XYZ file of C-alpha atoms in Angstrom:
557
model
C 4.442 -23.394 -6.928
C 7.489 -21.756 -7.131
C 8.114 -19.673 -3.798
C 11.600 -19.263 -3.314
C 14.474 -16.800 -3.436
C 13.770 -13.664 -4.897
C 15.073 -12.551 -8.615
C 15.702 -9.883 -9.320
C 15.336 -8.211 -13.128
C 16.995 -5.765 -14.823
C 15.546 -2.345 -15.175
C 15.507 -2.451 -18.516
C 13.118 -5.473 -18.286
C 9.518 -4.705 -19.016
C 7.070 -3.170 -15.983
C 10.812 -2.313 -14.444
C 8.502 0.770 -13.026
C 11.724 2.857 -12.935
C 10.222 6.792 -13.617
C 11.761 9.195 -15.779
C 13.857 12.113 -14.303
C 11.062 14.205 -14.296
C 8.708 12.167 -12.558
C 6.591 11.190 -15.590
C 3.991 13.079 -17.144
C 0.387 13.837 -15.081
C -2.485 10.869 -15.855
C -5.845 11.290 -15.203
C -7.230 12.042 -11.988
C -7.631 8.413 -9.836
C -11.021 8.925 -7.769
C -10.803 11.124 -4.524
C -11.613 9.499 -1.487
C -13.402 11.873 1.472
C -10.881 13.516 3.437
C -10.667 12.261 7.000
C -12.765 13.121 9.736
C -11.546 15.221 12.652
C -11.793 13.301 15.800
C -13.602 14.449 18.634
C -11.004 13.903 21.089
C -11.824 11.418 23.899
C -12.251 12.225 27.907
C -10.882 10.269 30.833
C -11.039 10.382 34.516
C -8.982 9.187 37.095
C -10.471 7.902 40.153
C -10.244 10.716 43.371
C -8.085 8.842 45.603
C -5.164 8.314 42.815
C -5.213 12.211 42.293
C -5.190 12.864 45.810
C -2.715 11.157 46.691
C -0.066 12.696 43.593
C -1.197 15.758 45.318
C 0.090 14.695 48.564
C 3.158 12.819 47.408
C 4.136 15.987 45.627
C 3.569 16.449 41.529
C 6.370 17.389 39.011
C 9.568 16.406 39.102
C 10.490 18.918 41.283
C 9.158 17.782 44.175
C 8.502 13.535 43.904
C 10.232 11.051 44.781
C 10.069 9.325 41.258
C 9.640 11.296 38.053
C 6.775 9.725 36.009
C 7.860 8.713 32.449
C 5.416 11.041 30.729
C 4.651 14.114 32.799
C 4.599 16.953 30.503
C 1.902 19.116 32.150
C 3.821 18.420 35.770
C 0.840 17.287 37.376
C 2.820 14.379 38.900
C 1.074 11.765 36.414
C 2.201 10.589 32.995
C 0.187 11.784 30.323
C -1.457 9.846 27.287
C -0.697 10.815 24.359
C -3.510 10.127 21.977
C -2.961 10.219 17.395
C -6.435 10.851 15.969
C -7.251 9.896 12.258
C -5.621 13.233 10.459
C -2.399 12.280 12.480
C -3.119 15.234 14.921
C -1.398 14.589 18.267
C -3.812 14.923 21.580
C -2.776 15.376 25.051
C -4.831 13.343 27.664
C -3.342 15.383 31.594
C -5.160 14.969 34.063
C -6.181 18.153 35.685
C -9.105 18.280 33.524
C -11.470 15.262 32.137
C -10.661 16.234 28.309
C -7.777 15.953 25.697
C -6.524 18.932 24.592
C -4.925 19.477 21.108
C -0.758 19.154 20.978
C 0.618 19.011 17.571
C -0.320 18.611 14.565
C 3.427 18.958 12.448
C 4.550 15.285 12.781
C 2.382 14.261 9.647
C 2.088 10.611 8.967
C 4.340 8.206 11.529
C 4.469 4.528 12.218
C 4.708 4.665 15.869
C 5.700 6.778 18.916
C 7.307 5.979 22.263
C 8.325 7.266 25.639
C 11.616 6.740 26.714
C 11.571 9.290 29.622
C 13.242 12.036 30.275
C 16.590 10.976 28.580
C 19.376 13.744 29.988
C 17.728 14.043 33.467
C 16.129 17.650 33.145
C 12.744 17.332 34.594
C 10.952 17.086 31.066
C 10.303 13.949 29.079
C 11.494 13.367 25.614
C 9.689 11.430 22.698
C 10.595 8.643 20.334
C 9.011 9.266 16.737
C 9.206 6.006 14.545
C 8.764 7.001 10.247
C 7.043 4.953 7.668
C 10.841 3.983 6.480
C 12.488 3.268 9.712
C 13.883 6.408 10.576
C 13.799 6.960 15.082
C 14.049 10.593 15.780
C 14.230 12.166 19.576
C 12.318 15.222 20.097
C 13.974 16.476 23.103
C 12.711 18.305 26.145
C 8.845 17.747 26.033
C 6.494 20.508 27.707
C 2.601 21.074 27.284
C 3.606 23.686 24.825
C 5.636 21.783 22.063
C 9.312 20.512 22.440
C 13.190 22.167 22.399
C 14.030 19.763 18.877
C 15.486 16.918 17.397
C 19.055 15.937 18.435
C 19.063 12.605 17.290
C 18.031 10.406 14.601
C 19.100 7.564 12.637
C 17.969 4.927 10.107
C 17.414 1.185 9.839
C 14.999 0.457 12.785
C 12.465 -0.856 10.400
C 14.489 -4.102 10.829
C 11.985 -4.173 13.972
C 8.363 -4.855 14.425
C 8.096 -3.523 18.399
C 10.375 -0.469 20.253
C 9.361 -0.208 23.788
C 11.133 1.054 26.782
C 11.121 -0.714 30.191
C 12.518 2.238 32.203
C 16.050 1.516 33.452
C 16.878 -2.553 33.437
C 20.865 -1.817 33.366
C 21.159 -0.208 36.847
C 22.788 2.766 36.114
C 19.684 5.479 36.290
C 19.299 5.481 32.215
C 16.150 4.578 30.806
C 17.167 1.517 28.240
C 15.049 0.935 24.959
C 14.180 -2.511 23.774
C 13.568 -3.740 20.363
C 11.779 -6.796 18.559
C 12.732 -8.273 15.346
C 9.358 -10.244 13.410
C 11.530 -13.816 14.194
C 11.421 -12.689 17.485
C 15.183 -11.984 18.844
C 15.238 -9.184 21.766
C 18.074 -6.695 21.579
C 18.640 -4.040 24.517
C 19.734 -0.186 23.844
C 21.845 0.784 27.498
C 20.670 4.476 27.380
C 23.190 6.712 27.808
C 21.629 10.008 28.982
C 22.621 11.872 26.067
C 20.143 13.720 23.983
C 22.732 13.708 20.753
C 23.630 9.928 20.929
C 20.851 8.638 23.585
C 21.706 4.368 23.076
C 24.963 2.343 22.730
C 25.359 -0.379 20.470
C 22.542 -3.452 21.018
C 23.118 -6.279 22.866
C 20.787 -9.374 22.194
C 18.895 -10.156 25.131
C 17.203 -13.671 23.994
C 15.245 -15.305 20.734
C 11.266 -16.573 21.099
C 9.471 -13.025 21.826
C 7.476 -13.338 18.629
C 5.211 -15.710 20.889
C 3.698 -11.969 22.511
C 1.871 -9.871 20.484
C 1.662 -6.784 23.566
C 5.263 -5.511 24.534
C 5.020 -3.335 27.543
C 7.910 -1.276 29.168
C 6.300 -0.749 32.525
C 9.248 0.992 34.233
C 9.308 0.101 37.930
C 6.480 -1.715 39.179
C 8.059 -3.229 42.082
C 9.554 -0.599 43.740
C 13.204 -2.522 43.363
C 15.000 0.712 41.336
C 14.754 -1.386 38.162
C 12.490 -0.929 35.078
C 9.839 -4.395 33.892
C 8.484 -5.285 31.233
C 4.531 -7.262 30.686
C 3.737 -9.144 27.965
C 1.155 -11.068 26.339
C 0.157 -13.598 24.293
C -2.479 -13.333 21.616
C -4.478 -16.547 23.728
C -4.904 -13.860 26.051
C -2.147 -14.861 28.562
C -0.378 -12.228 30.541
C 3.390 -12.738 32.058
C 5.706 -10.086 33.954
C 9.392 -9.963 33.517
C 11.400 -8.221 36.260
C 14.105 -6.351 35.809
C 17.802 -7.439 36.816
C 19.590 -4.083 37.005
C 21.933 -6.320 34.920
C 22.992 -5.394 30.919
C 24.069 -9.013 29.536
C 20.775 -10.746 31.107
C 18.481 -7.844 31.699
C 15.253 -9.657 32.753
C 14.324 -12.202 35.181
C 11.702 -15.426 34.345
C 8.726 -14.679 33.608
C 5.584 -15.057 36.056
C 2.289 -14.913 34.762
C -0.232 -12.653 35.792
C -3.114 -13.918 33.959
C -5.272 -15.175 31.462
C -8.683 -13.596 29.527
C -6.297 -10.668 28.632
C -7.167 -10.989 24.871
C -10.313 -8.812 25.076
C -8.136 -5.644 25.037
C -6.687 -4.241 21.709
C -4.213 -2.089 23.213
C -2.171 -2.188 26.769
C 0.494 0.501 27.909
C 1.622 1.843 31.351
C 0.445 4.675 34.120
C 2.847 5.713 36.368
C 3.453 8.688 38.875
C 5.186 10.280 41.400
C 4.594 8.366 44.230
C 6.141 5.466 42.273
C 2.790 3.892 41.456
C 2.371 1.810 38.217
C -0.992 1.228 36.493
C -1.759 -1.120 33.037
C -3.985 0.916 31.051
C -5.973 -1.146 28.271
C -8.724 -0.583 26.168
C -10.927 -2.813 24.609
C -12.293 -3.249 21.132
C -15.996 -1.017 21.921
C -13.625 1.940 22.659
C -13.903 1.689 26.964
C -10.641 2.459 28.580
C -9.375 0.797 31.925
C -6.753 0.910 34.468
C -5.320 -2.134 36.302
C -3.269 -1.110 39.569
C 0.031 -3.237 39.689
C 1.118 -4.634 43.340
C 4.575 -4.608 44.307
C 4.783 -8.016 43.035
C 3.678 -7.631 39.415
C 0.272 -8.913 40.455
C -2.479 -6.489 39.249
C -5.761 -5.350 41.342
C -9.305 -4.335 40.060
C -10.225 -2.526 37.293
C -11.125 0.719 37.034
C -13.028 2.482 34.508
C -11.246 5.512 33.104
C -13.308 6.572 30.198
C -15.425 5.685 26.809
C -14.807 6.763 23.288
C -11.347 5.671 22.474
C -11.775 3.234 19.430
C -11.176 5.989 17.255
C -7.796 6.937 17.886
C -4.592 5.237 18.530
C -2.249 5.284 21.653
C 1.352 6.262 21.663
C 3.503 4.007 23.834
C 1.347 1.207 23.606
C 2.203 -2.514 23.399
C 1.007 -3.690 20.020
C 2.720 -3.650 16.784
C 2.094 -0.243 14.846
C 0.147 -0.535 12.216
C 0.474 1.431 8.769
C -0.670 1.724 5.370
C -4.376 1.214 5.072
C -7.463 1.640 7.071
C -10.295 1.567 5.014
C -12.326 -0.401 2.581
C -13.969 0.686 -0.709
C -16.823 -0.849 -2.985
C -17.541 -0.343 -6.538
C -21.160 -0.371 -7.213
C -22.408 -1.781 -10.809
C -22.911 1.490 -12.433
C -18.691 2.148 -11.935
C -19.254 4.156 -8.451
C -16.588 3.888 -5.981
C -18.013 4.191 -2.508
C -15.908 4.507 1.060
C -16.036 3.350 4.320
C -13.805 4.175 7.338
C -13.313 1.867 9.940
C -14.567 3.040 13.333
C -11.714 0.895 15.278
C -14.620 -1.035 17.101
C -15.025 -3.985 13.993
C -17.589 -2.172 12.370
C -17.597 0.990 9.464
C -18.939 4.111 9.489
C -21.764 4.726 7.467
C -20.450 4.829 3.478
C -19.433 8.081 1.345
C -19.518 8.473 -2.321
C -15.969 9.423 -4.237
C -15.642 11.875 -6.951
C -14.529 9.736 -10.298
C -15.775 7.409 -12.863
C -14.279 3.947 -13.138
C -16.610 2.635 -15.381
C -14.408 1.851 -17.836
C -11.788 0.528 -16.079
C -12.276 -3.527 -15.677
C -13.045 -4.658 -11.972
C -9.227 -6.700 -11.650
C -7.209 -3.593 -13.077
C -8.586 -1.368 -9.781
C -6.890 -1.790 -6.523
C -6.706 -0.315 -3.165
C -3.208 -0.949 -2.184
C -1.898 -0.606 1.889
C 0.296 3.023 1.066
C 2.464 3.292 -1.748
C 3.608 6.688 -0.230
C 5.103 7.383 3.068
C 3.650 10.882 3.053
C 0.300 9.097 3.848
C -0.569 6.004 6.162
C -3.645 5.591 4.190
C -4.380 3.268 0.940
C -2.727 4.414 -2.120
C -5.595 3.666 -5.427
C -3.844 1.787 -8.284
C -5.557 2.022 -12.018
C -4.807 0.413 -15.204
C -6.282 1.944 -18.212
C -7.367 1.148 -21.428
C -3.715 1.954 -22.994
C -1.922 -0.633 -20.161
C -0.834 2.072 -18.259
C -0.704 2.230 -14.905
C -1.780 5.134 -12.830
C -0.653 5.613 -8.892
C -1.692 8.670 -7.198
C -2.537 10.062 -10.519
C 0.996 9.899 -12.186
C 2.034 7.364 -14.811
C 4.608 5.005 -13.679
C 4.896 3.080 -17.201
C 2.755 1.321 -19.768
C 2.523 -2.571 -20.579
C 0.756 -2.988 -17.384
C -2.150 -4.428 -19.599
C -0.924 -8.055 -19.146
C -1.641 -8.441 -15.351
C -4.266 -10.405 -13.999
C -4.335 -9.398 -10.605
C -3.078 -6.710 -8.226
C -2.557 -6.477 -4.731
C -0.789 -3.680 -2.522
C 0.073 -5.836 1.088
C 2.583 -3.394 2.748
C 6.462 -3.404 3.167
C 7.304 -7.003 1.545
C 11.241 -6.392 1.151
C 11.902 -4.789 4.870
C 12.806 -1.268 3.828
C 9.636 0.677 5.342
C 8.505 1.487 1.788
C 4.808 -0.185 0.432
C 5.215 -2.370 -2.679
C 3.012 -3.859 -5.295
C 2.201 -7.517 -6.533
C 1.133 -7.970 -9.999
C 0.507 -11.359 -11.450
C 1.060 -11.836 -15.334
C -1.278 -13.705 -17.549
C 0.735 -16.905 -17.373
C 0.308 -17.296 -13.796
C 3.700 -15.375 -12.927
C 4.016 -13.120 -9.475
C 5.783 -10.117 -9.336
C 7.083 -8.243 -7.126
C 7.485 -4.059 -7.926
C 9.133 -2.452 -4.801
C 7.655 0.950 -3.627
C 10.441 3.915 -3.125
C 7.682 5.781 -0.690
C 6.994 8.048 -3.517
C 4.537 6.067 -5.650
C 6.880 4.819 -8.266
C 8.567 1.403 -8.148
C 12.514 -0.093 -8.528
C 13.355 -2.799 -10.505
C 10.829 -5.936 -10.120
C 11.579 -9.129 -8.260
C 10.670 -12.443 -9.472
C 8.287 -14.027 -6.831
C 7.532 -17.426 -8.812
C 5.033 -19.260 -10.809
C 2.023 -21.274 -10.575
C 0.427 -18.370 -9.048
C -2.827 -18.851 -11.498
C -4.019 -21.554 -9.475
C -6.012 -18.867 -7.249
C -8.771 -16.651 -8.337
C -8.158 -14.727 -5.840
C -4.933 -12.804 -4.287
C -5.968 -10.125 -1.288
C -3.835 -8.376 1.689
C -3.266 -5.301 3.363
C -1.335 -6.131 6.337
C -0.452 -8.200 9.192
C -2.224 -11.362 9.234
C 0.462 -13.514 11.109
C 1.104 -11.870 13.932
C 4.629 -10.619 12.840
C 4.669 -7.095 11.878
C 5.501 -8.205 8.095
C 2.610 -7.855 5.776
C 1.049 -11.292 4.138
C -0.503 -12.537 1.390
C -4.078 -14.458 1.286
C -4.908 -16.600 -1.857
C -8.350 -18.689 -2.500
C -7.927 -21.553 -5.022
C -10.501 -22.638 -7.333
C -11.734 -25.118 -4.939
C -12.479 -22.481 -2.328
C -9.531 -22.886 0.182
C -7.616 -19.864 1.496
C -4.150 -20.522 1.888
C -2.146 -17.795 3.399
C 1.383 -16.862 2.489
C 3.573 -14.419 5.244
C 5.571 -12.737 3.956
C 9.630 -12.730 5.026
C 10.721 -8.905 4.999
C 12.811 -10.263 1.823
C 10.926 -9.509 -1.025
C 8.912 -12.999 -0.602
C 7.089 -15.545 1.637
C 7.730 -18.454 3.548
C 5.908 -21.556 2.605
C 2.091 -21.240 2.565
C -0.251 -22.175 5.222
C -3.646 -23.781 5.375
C -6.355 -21.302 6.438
C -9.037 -23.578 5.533
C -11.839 -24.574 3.086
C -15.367 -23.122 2.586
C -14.440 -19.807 1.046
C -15.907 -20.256 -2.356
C -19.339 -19.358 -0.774
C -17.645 -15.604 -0.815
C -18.464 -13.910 -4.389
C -16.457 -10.926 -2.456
C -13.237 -10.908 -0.561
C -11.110 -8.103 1.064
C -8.451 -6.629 3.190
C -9.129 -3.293 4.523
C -6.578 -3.406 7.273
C -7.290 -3.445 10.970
C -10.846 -3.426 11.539
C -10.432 -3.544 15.551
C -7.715 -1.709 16.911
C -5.123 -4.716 17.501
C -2.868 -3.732 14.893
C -3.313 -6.458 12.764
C -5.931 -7.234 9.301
C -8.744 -8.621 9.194
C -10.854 -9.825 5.973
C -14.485 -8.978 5.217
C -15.750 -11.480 3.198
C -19.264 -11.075 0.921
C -21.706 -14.148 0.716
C -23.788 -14.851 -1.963
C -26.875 -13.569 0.004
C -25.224 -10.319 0.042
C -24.314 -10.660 3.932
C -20.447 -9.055 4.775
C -19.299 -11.136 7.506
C -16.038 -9.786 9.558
C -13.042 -12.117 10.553
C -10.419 -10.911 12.370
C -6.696 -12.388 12.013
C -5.588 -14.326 15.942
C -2.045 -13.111 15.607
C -0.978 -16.801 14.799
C -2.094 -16.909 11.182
C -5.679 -17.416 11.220
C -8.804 -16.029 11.609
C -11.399 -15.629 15.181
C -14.442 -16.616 14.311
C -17.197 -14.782 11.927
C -18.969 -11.477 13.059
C -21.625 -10.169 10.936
C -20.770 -6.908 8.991
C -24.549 -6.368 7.616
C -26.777 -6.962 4.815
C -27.157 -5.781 1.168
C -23.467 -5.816 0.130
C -24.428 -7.348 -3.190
C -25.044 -3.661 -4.094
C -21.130 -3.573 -4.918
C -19.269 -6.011 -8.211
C -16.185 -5.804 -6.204
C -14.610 -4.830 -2.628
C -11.253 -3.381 -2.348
């Protein structure tokens, strides 16, 4: 198997995938999946005693002590800020049990986060993260909107995790870290300036690709200095101090914990009386608060509220996750049915889409995590009779005829944009990388040998890294799984294990459960679906059963 360094071709090469000026001509309409659902937006409460005593303390930054990270309604707690399905943005205060509606103008985004209020005016700004790397600062937060955006800049896709631990350099500035998929730490010094907000990184330390949950908790100890909680995806839970201190920014670790793997999502409370909280929620949608002690040590839980599966939290500790979220099946009659993950492992119930595939052959139909950065949903791929293929209904060149199998994993080559894989009839894998417009640059040479497998499926992060993977079952019925670099290929294959030639069906419709990474559903002969969801350390939890009479479908995408 050749699985090396990446060639690349010249355009003029065949399936280049370079479009003409104009964009190529219109094809025929792909199939139209249902649009998605509004959310209901979800309710929390906090317990009375933590309310009343904000309201003693003093709310707002006018009158506390410490100004909470998040306080845009001034209540003198930091808000949640919630994303439901159509990328709407929900407010979660806490005057009043329910979310209310904040924006709905950001369109699709790969992740936000709090850094605080940045220039020291009361109101907290926001962090947005694009599909292609791209950090903008919306500036001067309120429950009404925001003053602009007085800072961006490119290249941050070079990391899987931004989070910001409040100030760890001493000098009052909230500081910004970022995570890199080998898993070196570098530290932003914030500056307190909106129009360049961070200096130049400094590398903190290698090995944080052991936590899958990053958490800037800003001061949970009362010492002046922000933290930072991690964990690992065993479950384990450790607490990192800050030093006040830019070239070594965090002190040992201490851990806090174990059993913390039941909880798909962790992020941080605070308010004006200085008071930290962990706020997690778990994969049937409950959502919890842990109080922190001065010590990093954290109390009972408290229920907060139920509901939340369906949406995703800004701020939180996970890697974001973008590009595909749902699964479809082709019946035998050509009908393409849909299913939408309800973030809790399981699907809503299915939907019929407009469109006949009937004619198009079951391997030449594909479901691929986005191709466009417009959307952070799947992106359908066709190849018709003529060898053309069709993405998002326009033609992005012909020849296409001679591939055996497709499949659409995410950002292989590290510059935020979704690419294809396409394997030739002699066995050859290639590499077509997206421009987050549904056309393709010149392809890269992945290898050969690649017509060992009968099967080649992904959508996602299997590993654990942020970087989208590969999963390939051999005739023999092992799964092998390839991650992928951020280069254009993958590091050497790993041993899933045997026994998956009892699946006549095998998928990747993204994250299932909320943790930000895939998970496979996987069709037995029986016509059970049986759920498995990746461990973060590149393999799979065990089985959960998905249902029965699956073998209504020829193939799962």
């Amino acid at each position: 198997m050749a699985v090396g360094t990446a060639v690349t071709v010249a355009a003029s090469a065949l399936l280049s995938g370079v479009a003409s000026a104009d964009g190529g001509p219109t094809r025929p309409q792909i199939p139209v999946k249902p649009a998605v659902p509004k959310t209901v937006a979800p309710s929390a409460k906090l317990p009375a005693d933590r309310t009343r005593r904000v309201a003693v303390h003093g709310a707002g930054a006018a009158g506390a002590s410490v100004a909470p990270r998040f306080d845009v309604d001034r209540d003198g707690i930091s808000d949640l800020l919630v994303r439901s399905l159509d990328d709407s943005l929900y407010l979660k205060g806490w005057k009043t049990d329910k979310s209310t509606l904040y924006d709905t103008s950001i369109g699709a985004f790969r992740d936000l986060v709090e850094p605080g209020d940045v220039n020291g005016d009361g109101r907290p700004e926001l962090l947005v993260l694009s599909p292609s790397g791209t950090l903008e600062l919306r500036s001067g937060l309120t429950a009404g909107g925001w003053d602009g955006t007085p800072w961006s800049e490119s290249g941050w896709n070079i990391y899987n995790k931004l989070f910001v631990p409040g100030d760890v350099t001493g000098d009052g500035r909230n500081d910004l870290l970022a995570r890199t998929p080998s898993g070196d730490l570098f530290l932003y010094a914030g500056t307190g300036n909106l129009a360049a907000p961070y200096v130049s990184r400094v590398k903190v330390g290698p090995g944080w690709n052991m936590f899958d949950q990053l958490v800037g908790t800003g001061d949970v100890n009362s010492d002046g200095k922000g933290d930072v909680v991690a964990r690992t995806p065993s479950g384990d839970l450790y607490f990192y101090a800050g030093t006040g201190v830019a070239a070594d920014p965090l002190k040992a670790r201490v851990k806090s914990g174990s059993g913390w793997d039941g909880y798909n999502q962790l992020l941080a409370m605070d308010d004006s009386t200085g008071h930290v909280d962990l706020v997690v929620r778990d994969v049937s949608g409950l959502l919890w608060s842990f109080p922190f002690d001065a010590q990093g040590a954290l109390g009972a839980r408290v229920r907060l509220g139920e509901g939340w599966q369906g949406v995703t939290l800004a701020n939180a500790g996970g890697n974001p996750f973008f590009g595909k979220n749902e699964l479809l099946g082709r019946d035998g009659a050509g009908q393409l049915h849909y299913y939408l993950p309800r973030g809790d492992g399981q699907f809503s119930a299915r939907q019929p889409m407009d469109g006949d595939v009937s004619a198009v052959p079951l391997e030449r139909l594909s479901s691929a995590s986005s191709l466009n950065n417009t959307s952070r949903w799947s992106t359908m791929t066709m190849v018709g009779a003529d060898g053309h293929l069709t993405v998002d209904s326009r033609d992005v060149g012909g020849g296409w005829g001679v591939m055996t199998a497709f499949a659409g994993i995410g950002d292989l080559t590290g510059d935020g944009n979704g690419d294809l894989l396409a394997r030739d009839g002699g066995g050859h894998l290639w590499l077509y990388p997206g421009n987050g417009g549904s056309f393709f640059g010149d392809r890269i040479d992945v290898g050969g040998g690649w017509n060992i497998y009968g099967k080649l499926v992904g959508a996602g992060d299997v590993s654990g890294d942020g970087v989208p993977d590969l999963l390939a079952r051999d005739a023999g019925g092992h799964l092998w799984l390839y991650p992928g670099n951020g280069r254009g290929n993958f590091a050497g294959r790993l041993d899933v294990g045997g026994g998956w030639g009892a699946f006549s069906m095998l998928a990747v419709p993204g994250d299932l459960t909320g943790d930000g990474r895939a998970d496979v559903i996987a069709v037995d002969a029986s016509g059970a679906a049986w759920r498995y969801d990746a461990d973060g350390v590149g393999n799979f939890k065990g089985r959960v059963a998905m249902g029965t009479g699956w073998n209504m479908f020829k193939a799962l995408y």
